[in-house]
Tab-separated table of C-alpha atoms in Angstrom:
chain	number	residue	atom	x	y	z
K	1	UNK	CA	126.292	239.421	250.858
K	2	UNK	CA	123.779	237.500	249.097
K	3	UNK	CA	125.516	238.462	245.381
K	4	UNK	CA	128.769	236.415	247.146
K	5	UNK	CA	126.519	233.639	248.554
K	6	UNK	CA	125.302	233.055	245.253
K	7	UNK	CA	128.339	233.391	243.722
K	8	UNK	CA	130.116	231.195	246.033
K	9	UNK	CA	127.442	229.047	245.983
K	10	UNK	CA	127.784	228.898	241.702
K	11	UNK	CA	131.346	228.360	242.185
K	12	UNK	CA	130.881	225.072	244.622
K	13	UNK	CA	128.367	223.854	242.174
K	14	UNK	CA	130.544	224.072	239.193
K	15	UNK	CA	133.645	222.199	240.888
K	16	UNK	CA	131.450	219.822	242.138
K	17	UNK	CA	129.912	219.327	238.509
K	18	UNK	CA	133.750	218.996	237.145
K	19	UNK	CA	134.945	217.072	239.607
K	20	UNK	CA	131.751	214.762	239.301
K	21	UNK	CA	132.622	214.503	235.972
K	22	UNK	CA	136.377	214.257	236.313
K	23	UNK	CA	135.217	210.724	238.174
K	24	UNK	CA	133.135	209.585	235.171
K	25	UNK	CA	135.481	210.043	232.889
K	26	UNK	CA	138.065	208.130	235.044
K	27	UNK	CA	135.471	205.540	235.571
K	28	UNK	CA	134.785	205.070	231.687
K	29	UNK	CA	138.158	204.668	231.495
K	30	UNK	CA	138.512	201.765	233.509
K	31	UNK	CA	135.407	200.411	232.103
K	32	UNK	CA	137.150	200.588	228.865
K	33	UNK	CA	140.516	199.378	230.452
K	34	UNK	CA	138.962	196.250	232.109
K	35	UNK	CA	136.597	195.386	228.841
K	36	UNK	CA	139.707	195.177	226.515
K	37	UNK	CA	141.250	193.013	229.397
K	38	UNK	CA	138.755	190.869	229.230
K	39	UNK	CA	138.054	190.694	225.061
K	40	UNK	CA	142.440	190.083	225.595
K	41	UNK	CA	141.928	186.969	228.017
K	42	UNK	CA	139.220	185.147	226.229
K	43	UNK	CA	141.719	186.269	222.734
K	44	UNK	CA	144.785	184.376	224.325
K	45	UNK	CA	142.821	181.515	226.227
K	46	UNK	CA	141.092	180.834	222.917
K	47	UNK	CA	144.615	180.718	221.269
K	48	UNK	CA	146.503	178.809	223.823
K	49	UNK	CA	143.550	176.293	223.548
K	50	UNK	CA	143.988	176.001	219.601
K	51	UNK	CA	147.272	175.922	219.903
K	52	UNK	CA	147.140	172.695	222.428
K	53	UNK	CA	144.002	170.829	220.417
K	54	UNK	CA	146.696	171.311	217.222
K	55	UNK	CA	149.644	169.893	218.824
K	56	UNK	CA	147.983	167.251	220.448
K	57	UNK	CA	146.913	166.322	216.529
K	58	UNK	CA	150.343	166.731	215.287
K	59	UNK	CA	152.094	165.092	217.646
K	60	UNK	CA	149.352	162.059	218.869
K	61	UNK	CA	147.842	162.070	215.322
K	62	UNK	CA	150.001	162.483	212.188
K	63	UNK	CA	153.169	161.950	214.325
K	64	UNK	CA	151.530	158.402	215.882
K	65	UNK	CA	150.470	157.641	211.318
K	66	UNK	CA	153.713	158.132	210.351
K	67	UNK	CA	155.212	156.624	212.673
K	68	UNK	CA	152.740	153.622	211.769
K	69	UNK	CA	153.784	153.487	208.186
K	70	UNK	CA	157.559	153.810	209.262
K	71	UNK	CA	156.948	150.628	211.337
K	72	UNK	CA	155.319	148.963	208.203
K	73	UNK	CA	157.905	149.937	205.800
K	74	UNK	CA	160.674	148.043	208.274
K	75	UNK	CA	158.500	145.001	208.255
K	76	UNK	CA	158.167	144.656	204.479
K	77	UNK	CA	161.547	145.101	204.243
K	78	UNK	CA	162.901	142.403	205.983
K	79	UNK	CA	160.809	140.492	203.843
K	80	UNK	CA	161.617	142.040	200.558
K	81	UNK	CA	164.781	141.182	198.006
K	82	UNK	CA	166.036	144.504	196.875
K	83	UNK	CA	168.846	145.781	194.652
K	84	UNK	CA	171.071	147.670	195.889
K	85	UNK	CA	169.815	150.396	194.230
K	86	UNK	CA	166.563	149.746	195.641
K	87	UNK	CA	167.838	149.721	199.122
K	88	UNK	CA	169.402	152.486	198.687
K	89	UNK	CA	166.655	154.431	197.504
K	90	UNK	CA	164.369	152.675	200.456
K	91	UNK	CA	166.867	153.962	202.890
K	92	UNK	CA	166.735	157.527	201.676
K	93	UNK	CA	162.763	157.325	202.247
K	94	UNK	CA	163.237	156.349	205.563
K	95	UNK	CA	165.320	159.352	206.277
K	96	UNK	CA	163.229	161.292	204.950
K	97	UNK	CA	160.463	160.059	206.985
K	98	UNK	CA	162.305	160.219	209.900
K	99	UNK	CA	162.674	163.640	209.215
K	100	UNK	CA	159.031	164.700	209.069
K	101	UNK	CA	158.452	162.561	212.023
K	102	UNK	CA	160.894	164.796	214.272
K	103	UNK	CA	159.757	168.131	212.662
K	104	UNK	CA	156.085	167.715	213.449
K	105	UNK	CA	157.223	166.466	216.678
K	106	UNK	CA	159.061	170.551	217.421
K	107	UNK	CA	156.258	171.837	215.727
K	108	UNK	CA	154.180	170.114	218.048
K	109	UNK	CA	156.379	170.863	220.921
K	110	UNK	CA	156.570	174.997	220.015
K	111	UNK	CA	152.635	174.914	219.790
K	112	UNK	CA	152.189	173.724	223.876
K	113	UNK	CA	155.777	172.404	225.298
K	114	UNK	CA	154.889	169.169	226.940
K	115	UNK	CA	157.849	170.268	229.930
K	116	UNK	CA	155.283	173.099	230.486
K	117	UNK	CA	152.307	171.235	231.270
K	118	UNK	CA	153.626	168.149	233.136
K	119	UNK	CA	156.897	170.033	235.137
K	120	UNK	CA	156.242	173.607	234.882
K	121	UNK	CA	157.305	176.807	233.649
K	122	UNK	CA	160.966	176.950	235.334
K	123	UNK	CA	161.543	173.698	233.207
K	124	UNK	CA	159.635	174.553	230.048
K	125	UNK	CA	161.954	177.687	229.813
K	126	UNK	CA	165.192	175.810	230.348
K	127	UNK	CA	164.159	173.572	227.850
K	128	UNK	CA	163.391	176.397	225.562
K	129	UNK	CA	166.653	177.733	225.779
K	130	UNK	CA	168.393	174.925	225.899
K	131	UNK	CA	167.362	174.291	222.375
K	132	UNK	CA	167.758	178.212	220.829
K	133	UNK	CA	171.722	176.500	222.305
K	134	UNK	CA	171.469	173.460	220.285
K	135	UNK	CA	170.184	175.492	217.152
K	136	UNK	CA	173.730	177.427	217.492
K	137	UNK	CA	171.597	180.864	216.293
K	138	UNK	CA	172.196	182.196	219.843
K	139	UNK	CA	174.164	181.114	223.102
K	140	UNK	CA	171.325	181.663	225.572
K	141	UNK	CA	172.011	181.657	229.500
K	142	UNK	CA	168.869	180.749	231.528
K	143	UNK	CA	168.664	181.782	235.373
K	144	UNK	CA	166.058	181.437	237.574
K	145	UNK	CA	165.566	182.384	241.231
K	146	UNK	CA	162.754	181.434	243.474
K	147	UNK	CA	160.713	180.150	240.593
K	148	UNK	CA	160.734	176.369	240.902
K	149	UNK	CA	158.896	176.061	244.252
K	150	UNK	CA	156.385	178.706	243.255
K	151	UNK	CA	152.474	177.529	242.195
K	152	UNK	CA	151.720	179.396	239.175
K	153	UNK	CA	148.250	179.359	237.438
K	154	UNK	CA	148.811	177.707	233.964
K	155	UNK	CA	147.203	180.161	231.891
K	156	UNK	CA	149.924	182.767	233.658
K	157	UNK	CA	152.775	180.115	233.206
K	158	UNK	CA	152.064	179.890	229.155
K	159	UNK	CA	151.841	183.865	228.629
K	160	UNK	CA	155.449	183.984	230.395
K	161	UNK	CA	156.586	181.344	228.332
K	162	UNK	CA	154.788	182.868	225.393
K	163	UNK	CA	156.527	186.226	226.189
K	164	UNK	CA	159.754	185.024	226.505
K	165	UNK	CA	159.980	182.916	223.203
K	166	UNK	CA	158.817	186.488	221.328
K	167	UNK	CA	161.727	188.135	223.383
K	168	UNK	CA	163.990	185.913	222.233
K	169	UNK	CA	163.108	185.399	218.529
K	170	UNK	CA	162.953	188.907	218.010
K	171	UNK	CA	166.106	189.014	219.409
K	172	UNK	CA	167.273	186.257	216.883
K	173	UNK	CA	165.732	188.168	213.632
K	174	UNK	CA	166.550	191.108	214.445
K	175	UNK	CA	169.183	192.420	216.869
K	176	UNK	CA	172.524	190.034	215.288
K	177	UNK	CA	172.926	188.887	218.760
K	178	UNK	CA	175.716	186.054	219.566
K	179	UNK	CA	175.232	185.952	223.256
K	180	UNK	CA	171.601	186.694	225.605
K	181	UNK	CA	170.621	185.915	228.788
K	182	UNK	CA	167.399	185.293	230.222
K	183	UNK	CA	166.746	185.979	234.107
K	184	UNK	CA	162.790	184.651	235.460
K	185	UNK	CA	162.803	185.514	239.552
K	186	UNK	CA	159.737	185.536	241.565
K	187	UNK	CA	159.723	187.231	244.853
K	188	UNK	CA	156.879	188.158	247.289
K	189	UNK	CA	154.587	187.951	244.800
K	190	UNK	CA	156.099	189.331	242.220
K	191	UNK	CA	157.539	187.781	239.196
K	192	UNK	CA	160.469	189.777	236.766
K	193	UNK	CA	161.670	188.578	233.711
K	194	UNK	CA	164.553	190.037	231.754
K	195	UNK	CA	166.296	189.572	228.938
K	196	UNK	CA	169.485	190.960	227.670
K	197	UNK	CA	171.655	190.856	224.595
K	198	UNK	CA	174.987	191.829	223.048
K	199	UNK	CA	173.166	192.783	219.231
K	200	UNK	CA	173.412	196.109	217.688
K	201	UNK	CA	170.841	197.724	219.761
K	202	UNK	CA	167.798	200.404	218.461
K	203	UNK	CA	166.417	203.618	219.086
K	204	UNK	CA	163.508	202.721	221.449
K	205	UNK	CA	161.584	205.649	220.092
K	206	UNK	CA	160.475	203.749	217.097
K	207	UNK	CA	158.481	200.951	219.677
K	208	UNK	CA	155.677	203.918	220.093
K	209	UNK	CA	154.776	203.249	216.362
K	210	UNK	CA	155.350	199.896	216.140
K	211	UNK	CA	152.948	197.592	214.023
K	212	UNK	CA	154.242	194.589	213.944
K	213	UNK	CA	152.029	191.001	214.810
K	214	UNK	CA	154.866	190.041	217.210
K	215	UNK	CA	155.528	193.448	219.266
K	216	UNK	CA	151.825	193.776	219.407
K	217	UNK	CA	151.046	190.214	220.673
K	218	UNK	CA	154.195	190.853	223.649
K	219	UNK	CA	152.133	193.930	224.609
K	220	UNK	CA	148.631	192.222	224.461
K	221	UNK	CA	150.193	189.772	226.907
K	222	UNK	CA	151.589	191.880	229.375
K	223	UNK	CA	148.747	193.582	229.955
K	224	UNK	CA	146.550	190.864	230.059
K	225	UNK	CA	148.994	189.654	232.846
K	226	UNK	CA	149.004	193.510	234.086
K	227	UNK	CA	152.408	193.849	233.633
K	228	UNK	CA	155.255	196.708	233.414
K	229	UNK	CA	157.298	196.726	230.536
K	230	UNK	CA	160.906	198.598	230.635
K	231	UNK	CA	162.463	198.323	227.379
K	232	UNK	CA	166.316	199.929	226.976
K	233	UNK	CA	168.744	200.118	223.917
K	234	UNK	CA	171.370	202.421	222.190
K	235	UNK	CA	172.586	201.369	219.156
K	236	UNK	CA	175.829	199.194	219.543
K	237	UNK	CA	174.948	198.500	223.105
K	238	UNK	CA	172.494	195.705	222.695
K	239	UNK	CA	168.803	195.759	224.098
K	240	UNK	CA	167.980	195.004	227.977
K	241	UNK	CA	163.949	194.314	228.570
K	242	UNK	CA	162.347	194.069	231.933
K	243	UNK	CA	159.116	193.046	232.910
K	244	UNK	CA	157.107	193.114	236.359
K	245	UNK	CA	154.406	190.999	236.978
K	246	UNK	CA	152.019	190.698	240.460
K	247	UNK	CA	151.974	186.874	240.680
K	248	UNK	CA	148.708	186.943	243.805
């Protein structure tokens, strides 16, 4: 009896010891989980921050000079008797400058949408896609339910937006895509984004070594938002990605 008392008594101590150290195991784990979280967050605010302090210089600063010197140049020329080849070649420079002026102004505007800060991420998307439409590289249909009413945190709004726009370039670079569609719904708390496309589709196998800046960036974002991410392709079936975030 007391040989099975101690041996009994050997066995509860052992399970208790592996189960004790079952929990600090898990418990590193999170530790681990919720410090890369973190190093993520202040990674992307830091970015989305440079990002805003550069467009704000592009688009108040060199885009407000050269928009200065355009102003100048139509002054002096009204008081300036030119050939015609002169004008001609004055009127080329213009165009040119006009030119710069509106392509600092999208680079500006892909850095921090100005839709996205003053009206909100339902807007800044449908802008975003609106243009991909004007570009005529892809024929992208927006929908969005239940989003327009909601109060998201900003920080949140610009990693969906940032998400998205990767989504959809990748789709443009890579998948030979003529039509996608882009669905943003938010309901009880919960916000889903898809996208879908008619390209050539992928094995999905190859994501779990995937390098890449962009890929990694999508999944640095998602789980700084604490997403799920459902990617599905076959190869001539195009590529249908689905993301769940908790939005309280």
């Amino acid at each position: 009896m007391i040989g099975s008392a101690i041996i009994l008594l050997i066995i509860f101590t052992l399970s208790y010891l592996n189960c004790k150290q079952k929990l600090q195991r898990q418990r590193i784990a999170e530790l681990e989980t919720e410090k890369k979280l973190v190093a993520a967050e202040a990674v992307l605010k830091s970015e989305e921050q440079e990002r805003t302090r550069l467009a704000k210089d592009l688009h108040d600063g060199l885009g407000g000079m050269l928009s200065g010197i355009k102003y100048s140049f139509q002054t002096m020329k009204e008081n300036l008797i030119m050939t015609p080849e002169n004008m001609q070649s004055f009127e080329r420079s213009m165009d040119m400058l006009d030119s710069s002026i509106r392509e600092i102004r999208r680079v500006a505007h892909n850095m921090m949408p100005e839709s996205l800060v003053k009206f909100g991420l339902d807007a800044a998307l449908k802008d975003f896609c609106n243009e991909i439409n004007q570009s005529g590289t892809l024929k992208v249909s927006y929908q969005s339910f239940g989003l327009a009413d909601q109060s998201i945190d900003q920080m949140v709004s610009i990693t969906i937006y940032r998400i998205v726009q990767e989504l959809i370039n990748n789709t443009i670079k890579h998948a030979a895509a003529t039509k996608a569609i882009v669905q943003v719904t938010e309901a009880d708390g919960t916000i889903s984004i898809t996208t879908e496309d008619d390209g050539k589709g992928f094995d999905t196998n190859i994501l779990q070594n995937a390098k890449g800046i962009g890929w990694s960036n999508l999944l640095n974002r998602i789980a700084f938002l604490k997403g799920k991410l459902d990617v599905r392709s076959e190869e001539g079936k195009g590529t249908s990605v689905h993301i769940e975030i908790n939005n309280n």
